PDB file of C-alpha atoms and ligand atoms in Angstrom:
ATOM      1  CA  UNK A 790       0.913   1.972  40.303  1.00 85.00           C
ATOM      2  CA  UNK A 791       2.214  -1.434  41.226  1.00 91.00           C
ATOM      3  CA  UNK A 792       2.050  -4.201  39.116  1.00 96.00           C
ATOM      4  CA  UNK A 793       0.123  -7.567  39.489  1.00 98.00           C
ATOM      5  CA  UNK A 794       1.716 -11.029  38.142  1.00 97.00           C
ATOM      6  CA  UNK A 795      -0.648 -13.829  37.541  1.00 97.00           C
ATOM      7  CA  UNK A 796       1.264 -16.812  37.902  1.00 94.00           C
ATOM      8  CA  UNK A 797      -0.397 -19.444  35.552  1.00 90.00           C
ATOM      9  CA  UNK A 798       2.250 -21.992  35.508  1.00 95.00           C
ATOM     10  CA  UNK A 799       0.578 -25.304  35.001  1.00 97.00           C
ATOM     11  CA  UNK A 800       1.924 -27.120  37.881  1.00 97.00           C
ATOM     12  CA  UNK A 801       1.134 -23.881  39.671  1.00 97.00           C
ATOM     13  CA  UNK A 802      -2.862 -24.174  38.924  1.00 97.00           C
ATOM     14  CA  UNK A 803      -2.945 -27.860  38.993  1.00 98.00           C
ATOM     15  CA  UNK A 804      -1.800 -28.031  42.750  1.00 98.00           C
ATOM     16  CA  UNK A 805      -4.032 -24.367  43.446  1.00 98.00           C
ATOM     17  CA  UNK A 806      -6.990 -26.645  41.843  1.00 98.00           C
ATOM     18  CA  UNK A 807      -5.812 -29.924  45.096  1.00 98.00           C
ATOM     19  CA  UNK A 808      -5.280 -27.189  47.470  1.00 98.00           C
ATOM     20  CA  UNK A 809      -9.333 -25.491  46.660  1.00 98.00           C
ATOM     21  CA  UNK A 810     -10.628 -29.189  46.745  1.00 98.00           C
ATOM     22  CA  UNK A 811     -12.880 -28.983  50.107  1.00 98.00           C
ATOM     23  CA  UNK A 812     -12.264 -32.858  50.591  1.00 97.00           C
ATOM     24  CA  UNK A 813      -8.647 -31.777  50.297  1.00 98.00           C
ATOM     25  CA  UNK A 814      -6.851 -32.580  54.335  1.00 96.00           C
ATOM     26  CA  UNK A 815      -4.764 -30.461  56.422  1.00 96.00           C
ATOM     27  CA  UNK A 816      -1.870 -32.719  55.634  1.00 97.00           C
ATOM     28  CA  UNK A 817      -2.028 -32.874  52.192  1.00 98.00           C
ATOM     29  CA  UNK A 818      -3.187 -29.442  51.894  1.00 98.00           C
ATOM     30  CA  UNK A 819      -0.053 -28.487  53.772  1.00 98.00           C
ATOM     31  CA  UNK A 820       2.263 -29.917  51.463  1.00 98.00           C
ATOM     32  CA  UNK A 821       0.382 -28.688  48.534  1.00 98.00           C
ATOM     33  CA  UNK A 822       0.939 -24.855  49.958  1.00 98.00           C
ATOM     34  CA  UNK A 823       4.674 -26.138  50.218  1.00 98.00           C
ATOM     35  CA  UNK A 824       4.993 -27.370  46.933  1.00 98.00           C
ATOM     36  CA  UNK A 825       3.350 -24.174  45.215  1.00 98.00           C
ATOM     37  CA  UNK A 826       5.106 -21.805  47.613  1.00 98.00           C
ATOM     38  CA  UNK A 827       8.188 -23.082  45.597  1.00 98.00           C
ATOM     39  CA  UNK A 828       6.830 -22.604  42.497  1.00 97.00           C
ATOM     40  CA  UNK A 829       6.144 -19.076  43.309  1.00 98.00           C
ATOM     41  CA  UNK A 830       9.467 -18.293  44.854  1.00 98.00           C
ATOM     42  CA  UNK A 831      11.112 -19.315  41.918  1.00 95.00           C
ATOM     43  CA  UNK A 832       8.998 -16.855  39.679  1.00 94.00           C
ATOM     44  CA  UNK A 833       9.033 -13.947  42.999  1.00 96.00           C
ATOM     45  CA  UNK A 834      13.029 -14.160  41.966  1.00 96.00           C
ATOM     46  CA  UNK A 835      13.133 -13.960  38.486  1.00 94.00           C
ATOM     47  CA  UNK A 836      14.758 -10.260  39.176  1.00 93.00           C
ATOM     48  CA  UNK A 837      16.956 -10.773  41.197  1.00 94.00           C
ATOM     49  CA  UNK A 838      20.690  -9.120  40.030  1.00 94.00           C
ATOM     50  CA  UNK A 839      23.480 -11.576  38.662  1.00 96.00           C
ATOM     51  CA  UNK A 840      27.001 -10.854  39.071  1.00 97.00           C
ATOM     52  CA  UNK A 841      29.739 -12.430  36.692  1.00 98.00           C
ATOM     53  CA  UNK A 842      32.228 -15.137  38.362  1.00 98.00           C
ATOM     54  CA  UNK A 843      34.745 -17.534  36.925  1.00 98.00           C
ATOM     55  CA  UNK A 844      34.105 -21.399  37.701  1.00 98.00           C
ATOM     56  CA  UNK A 845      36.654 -24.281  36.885  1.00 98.00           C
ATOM     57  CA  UNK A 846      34.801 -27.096  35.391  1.00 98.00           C
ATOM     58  CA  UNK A 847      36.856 -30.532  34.792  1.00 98.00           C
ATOM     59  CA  UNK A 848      37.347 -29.389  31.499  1.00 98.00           C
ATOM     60  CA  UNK A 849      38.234 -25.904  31.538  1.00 98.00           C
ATOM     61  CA  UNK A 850      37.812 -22.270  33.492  1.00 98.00           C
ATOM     62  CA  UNK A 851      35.125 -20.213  32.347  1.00 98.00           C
ATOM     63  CA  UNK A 852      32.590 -17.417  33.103  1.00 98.00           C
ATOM     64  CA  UNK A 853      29.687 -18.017  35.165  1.00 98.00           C
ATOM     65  CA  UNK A 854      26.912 -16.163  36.912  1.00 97.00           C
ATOM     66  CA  UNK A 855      26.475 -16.153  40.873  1.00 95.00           C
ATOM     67  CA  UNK A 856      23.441 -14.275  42.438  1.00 93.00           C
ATOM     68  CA  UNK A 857      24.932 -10.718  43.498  1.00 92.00           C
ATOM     69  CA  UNK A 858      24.445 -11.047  46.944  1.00 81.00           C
ATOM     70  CA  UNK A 859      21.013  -8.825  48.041  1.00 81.00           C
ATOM     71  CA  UNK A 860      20.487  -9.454  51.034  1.00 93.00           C
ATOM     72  CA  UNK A 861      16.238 -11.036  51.401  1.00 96.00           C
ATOM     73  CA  UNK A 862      13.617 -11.549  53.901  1.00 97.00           C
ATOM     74  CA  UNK A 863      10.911 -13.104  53.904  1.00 98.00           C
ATOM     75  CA  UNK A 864       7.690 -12.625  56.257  1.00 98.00           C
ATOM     76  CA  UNK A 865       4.682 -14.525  56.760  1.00 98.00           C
ATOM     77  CA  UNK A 866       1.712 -13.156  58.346  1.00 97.00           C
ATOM     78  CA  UNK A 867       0.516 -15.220  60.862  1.00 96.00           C
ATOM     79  CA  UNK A 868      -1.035 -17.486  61.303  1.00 94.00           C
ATOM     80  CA  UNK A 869      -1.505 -18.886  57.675  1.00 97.00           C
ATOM     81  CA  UNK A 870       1.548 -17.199  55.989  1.00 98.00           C
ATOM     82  CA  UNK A 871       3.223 -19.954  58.210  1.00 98.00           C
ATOM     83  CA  UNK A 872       2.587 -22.601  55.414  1.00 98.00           C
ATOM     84  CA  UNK A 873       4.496 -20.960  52.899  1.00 98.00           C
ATOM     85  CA  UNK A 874       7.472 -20.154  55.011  1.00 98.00           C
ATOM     86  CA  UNK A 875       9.597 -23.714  54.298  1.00 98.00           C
ATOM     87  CA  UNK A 876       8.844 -23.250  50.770  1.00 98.00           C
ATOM     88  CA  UNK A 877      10.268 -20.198  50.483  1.00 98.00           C
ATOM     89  CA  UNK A 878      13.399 -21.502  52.333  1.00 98.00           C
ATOM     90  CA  UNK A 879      13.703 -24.397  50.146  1.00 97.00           C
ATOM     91  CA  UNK A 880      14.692 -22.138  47.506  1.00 96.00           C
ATOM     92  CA  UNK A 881      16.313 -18.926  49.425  1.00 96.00           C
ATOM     93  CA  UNK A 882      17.933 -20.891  52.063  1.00 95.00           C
ATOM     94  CA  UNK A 883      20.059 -17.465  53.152  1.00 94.00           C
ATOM     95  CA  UNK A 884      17.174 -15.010  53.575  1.00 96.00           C
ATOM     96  CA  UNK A 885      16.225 -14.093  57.272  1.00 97.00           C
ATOM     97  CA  UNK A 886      12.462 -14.432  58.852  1.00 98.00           C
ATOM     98  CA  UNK A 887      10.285 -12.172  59.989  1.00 97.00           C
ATOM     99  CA  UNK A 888       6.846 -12.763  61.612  1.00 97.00           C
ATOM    100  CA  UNK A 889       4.184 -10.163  61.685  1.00 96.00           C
ATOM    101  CA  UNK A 890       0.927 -11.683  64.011  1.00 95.00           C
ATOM    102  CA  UNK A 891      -1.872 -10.229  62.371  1.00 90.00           C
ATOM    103  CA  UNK A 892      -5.476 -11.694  62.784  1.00 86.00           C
ATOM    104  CA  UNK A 893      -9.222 -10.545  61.083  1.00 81.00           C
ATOM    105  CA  UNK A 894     -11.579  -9.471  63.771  1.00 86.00           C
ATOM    106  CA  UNK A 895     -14.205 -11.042  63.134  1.00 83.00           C
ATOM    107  CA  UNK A 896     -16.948  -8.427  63.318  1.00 86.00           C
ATOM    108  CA  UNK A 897     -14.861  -5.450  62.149  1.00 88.00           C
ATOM    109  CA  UNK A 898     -12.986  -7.514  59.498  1.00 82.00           C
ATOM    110  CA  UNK A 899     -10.062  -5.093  60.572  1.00 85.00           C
ATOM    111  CA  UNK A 900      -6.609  -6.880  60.984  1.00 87.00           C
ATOM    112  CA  UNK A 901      -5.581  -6.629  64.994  1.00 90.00           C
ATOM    113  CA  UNK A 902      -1.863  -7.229  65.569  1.00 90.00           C
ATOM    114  CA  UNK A 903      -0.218  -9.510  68.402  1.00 93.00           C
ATOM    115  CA  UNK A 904       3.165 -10.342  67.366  1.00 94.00           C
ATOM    116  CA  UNK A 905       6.101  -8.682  65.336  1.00 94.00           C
ATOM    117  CA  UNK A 906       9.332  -9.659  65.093  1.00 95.00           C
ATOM    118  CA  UNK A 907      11.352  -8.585  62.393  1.00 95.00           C
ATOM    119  CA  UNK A 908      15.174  -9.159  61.142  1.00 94.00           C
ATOM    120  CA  UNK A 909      16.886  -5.579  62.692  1.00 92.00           C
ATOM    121  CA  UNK A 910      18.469  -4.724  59.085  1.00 94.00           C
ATOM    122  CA  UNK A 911      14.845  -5.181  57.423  1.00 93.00           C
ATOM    123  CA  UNK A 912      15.935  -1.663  56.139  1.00 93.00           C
ATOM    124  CA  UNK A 913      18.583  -3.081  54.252  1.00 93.00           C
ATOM    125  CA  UNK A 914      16.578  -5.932  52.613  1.00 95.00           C
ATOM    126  CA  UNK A 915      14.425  -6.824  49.721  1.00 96.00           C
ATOM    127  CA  UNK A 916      11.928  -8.145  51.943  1.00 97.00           C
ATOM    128  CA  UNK A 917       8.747 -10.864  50.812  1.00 98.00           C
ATOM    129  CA  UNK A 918       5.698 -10.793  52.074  1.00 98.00           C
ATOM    130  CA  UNK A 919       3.916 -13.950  52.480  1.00 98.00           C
ATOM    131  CA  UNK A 920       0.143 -14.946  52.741  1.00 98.00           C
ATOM    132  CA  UNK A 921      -1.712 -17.294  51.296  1.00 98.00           C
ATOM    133  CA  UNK A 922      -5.176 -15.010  51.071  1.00 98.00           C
ATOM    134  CA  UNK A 923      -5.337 -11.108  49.879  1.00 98.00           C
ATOM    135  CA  UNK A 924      -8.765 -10.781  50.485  1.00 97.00           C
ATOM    136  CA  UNK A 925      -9.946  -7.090  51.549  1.00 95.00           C
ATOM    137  CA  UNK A 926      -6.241  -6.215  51.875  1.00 96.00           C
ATOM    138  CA  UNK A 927      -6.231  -5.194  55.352  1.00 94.00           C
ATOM    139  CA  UNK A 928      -3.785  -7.798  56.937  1.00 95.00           C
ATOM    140  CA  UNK A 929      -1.712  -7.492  53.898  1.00 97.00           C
ATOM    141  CA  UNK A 930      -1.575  -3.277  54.404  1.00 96.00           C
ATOM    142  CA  UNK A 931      -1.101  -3.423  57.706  1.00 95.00           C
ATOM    143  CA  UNK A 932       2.047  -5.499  57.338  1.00 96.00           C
ATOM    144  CA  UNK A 933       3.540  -3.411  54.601  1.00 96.00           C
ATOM    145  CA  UNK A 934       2.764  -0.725  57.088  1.00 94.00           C
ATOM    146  CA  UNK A 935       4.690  -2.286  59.802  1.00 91.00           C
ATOM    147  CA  UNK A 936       7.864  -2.839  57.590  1.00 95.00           C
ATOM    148  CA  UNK A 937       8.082   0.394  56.205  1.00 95.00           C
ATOM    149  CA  UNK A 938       7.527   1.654  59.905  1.00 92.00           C
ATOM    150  CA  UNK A 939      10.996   0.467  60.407  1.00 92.00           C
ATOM    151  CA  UNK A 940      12.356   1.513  57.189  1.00 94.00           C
ATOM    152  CA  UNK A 941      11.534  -1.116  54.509  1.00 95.00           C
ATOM    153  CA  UNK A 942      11.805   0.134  50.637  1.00 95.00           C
ATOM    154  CA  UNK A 943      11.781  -3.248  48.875  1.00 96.00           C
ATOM    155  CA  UNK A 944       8.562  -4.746  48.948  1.00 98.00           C
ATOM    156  CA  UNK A 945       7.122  -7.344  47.619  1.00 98.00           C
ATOM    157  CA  UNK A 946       3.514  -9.518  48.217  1.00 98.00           C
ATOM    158  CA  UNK A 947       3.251 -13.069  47.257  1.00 98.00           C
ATOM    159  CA  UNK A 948      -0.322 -14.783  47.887  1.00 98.00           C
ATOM    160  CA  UNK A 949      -1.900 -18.144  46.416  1.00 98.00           C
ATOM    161  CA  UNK A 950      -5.383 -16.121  46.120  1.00 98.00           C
ATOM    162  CA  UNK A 951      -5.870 -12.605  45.343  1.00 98.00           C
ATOM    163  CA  UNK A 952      -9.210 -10.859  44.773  1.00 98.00           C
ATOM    164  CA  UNK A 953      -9.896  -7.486  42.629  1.00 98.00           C
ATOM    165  CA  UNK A 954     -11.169  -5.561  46.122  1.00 98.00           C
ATOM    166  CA  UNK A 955      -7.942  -6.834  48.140  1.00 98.00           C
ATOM    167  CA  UNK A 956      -5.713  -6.261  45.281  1.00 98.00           C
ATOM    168  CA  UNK A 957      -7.054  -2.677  44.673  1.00 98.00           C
ATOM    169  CA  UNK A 958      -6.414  -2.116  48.451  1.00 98.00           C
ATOM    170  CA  UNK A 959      -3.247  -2.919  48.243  1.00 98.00           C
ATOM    171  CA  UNK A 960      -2.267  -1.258  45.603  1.00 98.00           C
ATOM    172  CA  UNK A 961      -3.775   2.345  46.564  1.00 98.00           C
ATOM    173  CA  UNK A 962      -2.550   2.150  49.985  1.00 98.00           C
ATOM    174  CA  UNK A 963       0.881   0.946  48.997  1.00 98.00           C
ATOM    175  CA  UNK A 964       1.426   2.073  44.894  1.00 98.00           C
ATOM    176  CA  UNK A 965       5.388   0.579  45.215  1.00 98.00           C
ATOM    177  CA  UNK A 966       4.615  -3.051  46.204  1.00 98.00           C
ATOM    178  CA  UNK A 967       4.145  -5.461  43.645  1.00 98.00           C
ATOM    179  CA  UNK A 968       2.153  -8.600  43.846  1.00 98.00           C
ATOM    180  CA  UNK A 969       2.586 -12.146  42.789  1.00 98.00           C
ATOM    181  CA  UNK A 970      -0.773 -14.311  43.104  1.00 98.00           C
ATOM    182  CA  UNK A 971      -1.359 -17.635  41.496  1.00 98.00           C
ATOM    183  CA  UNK A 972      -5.079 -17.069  41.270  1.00 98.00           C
ATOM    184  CA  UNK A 973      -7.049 -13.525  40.919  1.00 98.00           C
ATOM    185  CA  UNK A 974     -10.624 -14.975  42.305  1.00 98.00           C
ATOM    186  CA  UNK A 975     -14.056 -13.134  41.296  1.00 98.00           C
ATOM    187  CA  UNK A 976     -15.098 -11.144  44.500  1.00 97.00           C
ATOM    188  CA  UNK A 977     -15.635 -11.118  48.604  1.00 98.00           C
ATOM    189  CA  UNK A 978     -18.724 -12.702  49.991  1.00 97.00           C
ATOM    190  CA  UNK A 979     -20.450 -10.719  52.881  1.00 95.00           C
ATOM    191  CA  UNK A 980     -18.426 -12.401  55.204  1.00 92.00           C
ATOM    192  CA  UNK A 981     -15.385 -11.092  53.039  1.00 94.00           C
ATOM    193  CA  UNK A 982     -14.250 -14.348  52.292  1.00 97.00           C
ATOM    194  CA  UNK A 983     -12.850 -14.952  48.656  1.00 98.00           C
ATOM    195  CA  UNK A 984     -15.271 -16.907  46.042  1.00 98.00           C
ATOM    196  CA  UNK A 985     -14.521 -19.267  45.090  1.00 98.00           C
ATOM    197  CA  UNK A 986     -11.343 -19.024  47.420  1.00 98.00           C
ATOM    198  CA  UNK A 987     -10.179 -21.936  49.178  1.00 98.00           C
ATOM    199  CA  UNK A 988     -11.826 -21.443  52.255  1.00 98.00           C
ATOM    200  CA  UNK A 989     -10.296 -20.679  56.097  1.00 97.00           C
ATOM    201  CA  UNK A 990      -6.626 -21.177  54.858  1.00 97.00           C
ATOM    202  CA  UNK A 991      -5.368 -20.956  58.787  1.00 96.00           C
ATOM    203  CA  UNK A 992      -8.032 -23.453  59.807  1.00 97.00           C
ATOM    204  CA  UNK A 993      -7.641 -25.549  56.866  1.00 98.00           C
ATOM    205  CA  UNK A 994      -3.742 -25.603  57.199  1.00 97.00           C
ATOM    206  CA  UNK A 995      -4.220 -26.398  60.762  1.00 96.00           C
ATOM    207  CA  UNK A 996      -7.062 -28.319  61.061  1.00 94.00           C
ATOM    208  CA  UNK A 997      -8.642 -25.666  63.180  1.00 94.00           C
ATOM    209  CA  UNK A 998     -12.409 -24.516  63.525  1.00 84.00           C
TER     210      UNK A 998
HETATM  211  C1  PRP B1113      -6.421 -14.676  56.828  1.00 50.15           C
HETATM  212  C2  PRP B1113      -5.329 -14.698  55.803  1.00 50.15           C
HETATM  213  C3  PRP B1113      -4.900 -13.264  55.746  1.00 50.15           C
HETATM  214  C4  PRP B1113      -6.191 -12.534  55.999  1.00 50.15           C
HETATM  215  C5  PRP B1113      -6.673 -11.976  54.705  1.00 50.15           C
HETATM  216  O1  PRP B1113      -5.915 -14.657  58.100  1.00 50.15           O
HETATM  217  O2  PRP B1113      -4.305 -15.588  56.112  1.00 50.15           O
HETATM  218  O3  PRP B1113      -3.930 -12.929  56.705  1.00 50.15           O
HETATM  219  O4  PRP B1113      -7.131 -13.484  56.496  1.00 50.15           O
HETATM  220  O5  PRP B1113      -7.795 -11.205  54.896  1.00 50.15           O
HETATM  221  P1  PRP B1113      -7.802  -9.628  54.654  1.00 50.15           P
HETATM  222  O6  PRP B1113      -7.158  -9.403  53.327  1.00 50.15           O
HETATM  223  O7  PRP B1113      -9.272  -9.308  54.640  1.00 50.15           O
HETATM  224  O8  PRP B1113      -7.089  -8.972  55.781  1.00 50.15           O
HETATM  225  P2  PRP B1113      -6.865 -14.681  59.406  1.00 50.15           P
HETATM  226  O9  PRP B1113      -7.216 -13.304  59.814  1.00 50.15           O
HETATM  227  O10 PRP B1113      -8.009 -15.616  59.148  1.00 50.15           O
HETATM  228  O11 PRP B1113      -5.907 -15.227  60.542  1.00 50.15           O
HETATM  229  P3  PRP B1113      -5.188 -16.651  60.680  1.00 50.15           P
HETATM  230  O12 PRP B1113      -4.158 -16.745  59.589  1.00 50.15           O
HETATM  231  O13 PRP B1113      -4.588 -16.554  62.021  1.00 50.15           O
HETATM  232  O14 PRP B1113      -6.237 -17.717  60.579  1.00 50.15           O
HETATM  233  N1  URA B1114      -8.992 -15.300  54.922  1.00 50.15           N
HETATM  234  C1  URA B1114      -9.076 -16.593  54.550  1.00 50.15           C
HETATM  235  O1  URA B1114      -8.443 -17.473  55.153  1.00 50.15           O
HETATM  236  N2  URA B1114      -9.850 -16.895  53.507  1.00 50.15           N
HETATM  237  C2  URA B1114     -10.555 -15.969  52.823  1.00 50.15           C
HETATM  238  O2  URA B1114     -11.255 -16.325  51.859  1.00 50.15           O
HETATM  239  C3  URA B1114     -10.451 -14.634  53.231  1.00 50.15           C
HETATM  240  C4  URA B1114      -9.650 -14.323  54.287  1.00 50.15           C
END
């Protein structure tokens, strides 16, 4: 079974709290998304291996750490994963991009695909999924499908807000991919939209309707 990490950092749930805010615009709610996105990425990395390397400081040599070099992607679902992308890249500046196209039909609430395009080593990479709603799992399944389609084993899901149904989803279909989330949210509505959620977070990060 995968695990799930809650990621209650207080600057973490202080920004989640702006980004919720209904009166909250596209701009600002697009740099909030940023700004967390960071946050996350920093705890989405807490793993990663360390290798040992000298460094001369003006004082002296001495032993050091560098990052050991595995090689990352990260991939936003469209259209909303978009928002966390720069994030993300603020912090892993060396990691590829893939984009998986992915939208909800509306009346099935099934995830229809239109565009993937994916770094051609993705088999070779620890590879992080980005999104900023889990909500009955089906865009973020499909996704994990698609990578492991082409030979993905490192996984990972990152999300601003998760809820139990969506997280279960994921987490049957896909038992090796762990996810981060700032927020686990009580339940779907009937229009399988997270409460309290945040809302549309494609329409809301691009002031769509
Ligand atoms: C949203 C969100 C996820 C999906 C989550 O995208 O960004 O991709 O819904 O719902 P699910 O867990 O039930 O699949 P949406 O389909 O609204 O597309 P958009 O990003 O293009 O607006
Ligand atoms: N997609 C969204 O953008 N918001 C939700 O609450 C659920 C799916």
């Amino acid at each position: 079974m995968s695990k799930v990490f809650e990621m209650d950092h207080p600057l973490i749930q202080h920004k989640l709290t702006l980004i919720r805010d209904k009166n909250t615009g596209s701009k600002e709610f697009r740099e909030l998304v940023k700004e967390v996105s960071m946050l996350l990425a920093y705890e989405v990395t807490r793993d990663l291996p360390l290798e040992d390397t000298e460094v001369e400081t003006p004082i002296q040599v001495t032993k050091s750490k560098v990052l050991a070099g595995r090689k990352l992607g990260i991939v936003p679902i469209l259209r909303a994963g978009l928002g966390m992308v720069d994030g993300f890249l603020n912090l892993l500046p060396a990691a590829k991009v893939g984009h998986v196209g992915l939208y909800r039909d509306p009346e099935t609430l099934e995830p229809v695909e239109y565009y993937v395009k994916l770094p051609s080593d993705v088999n070779e990479r620890e590879l992080i999924i980005i999104d900023p709603m889990l909500a009955t799992g089906g865009s973020a399944n499909a996704a994990i499908g698609f990578l492991k389609d082409r030979g993905a084993e490192m996984i990972k899901f990152v999300c601003l807000i998760a809820c139990p149904e969506g997280i279960a989803a994921v987490q049957k279909a896909h038992p090796d991919v762990d996810i981060y989330v700032a927020s686990i949210d009580e339940k779907l509505n009937d229009h399988a939209y997270i409460v309290p959620g945040l809302g549309d977070a494609g329409d809301r990060l691009f002031g769509t309707k």
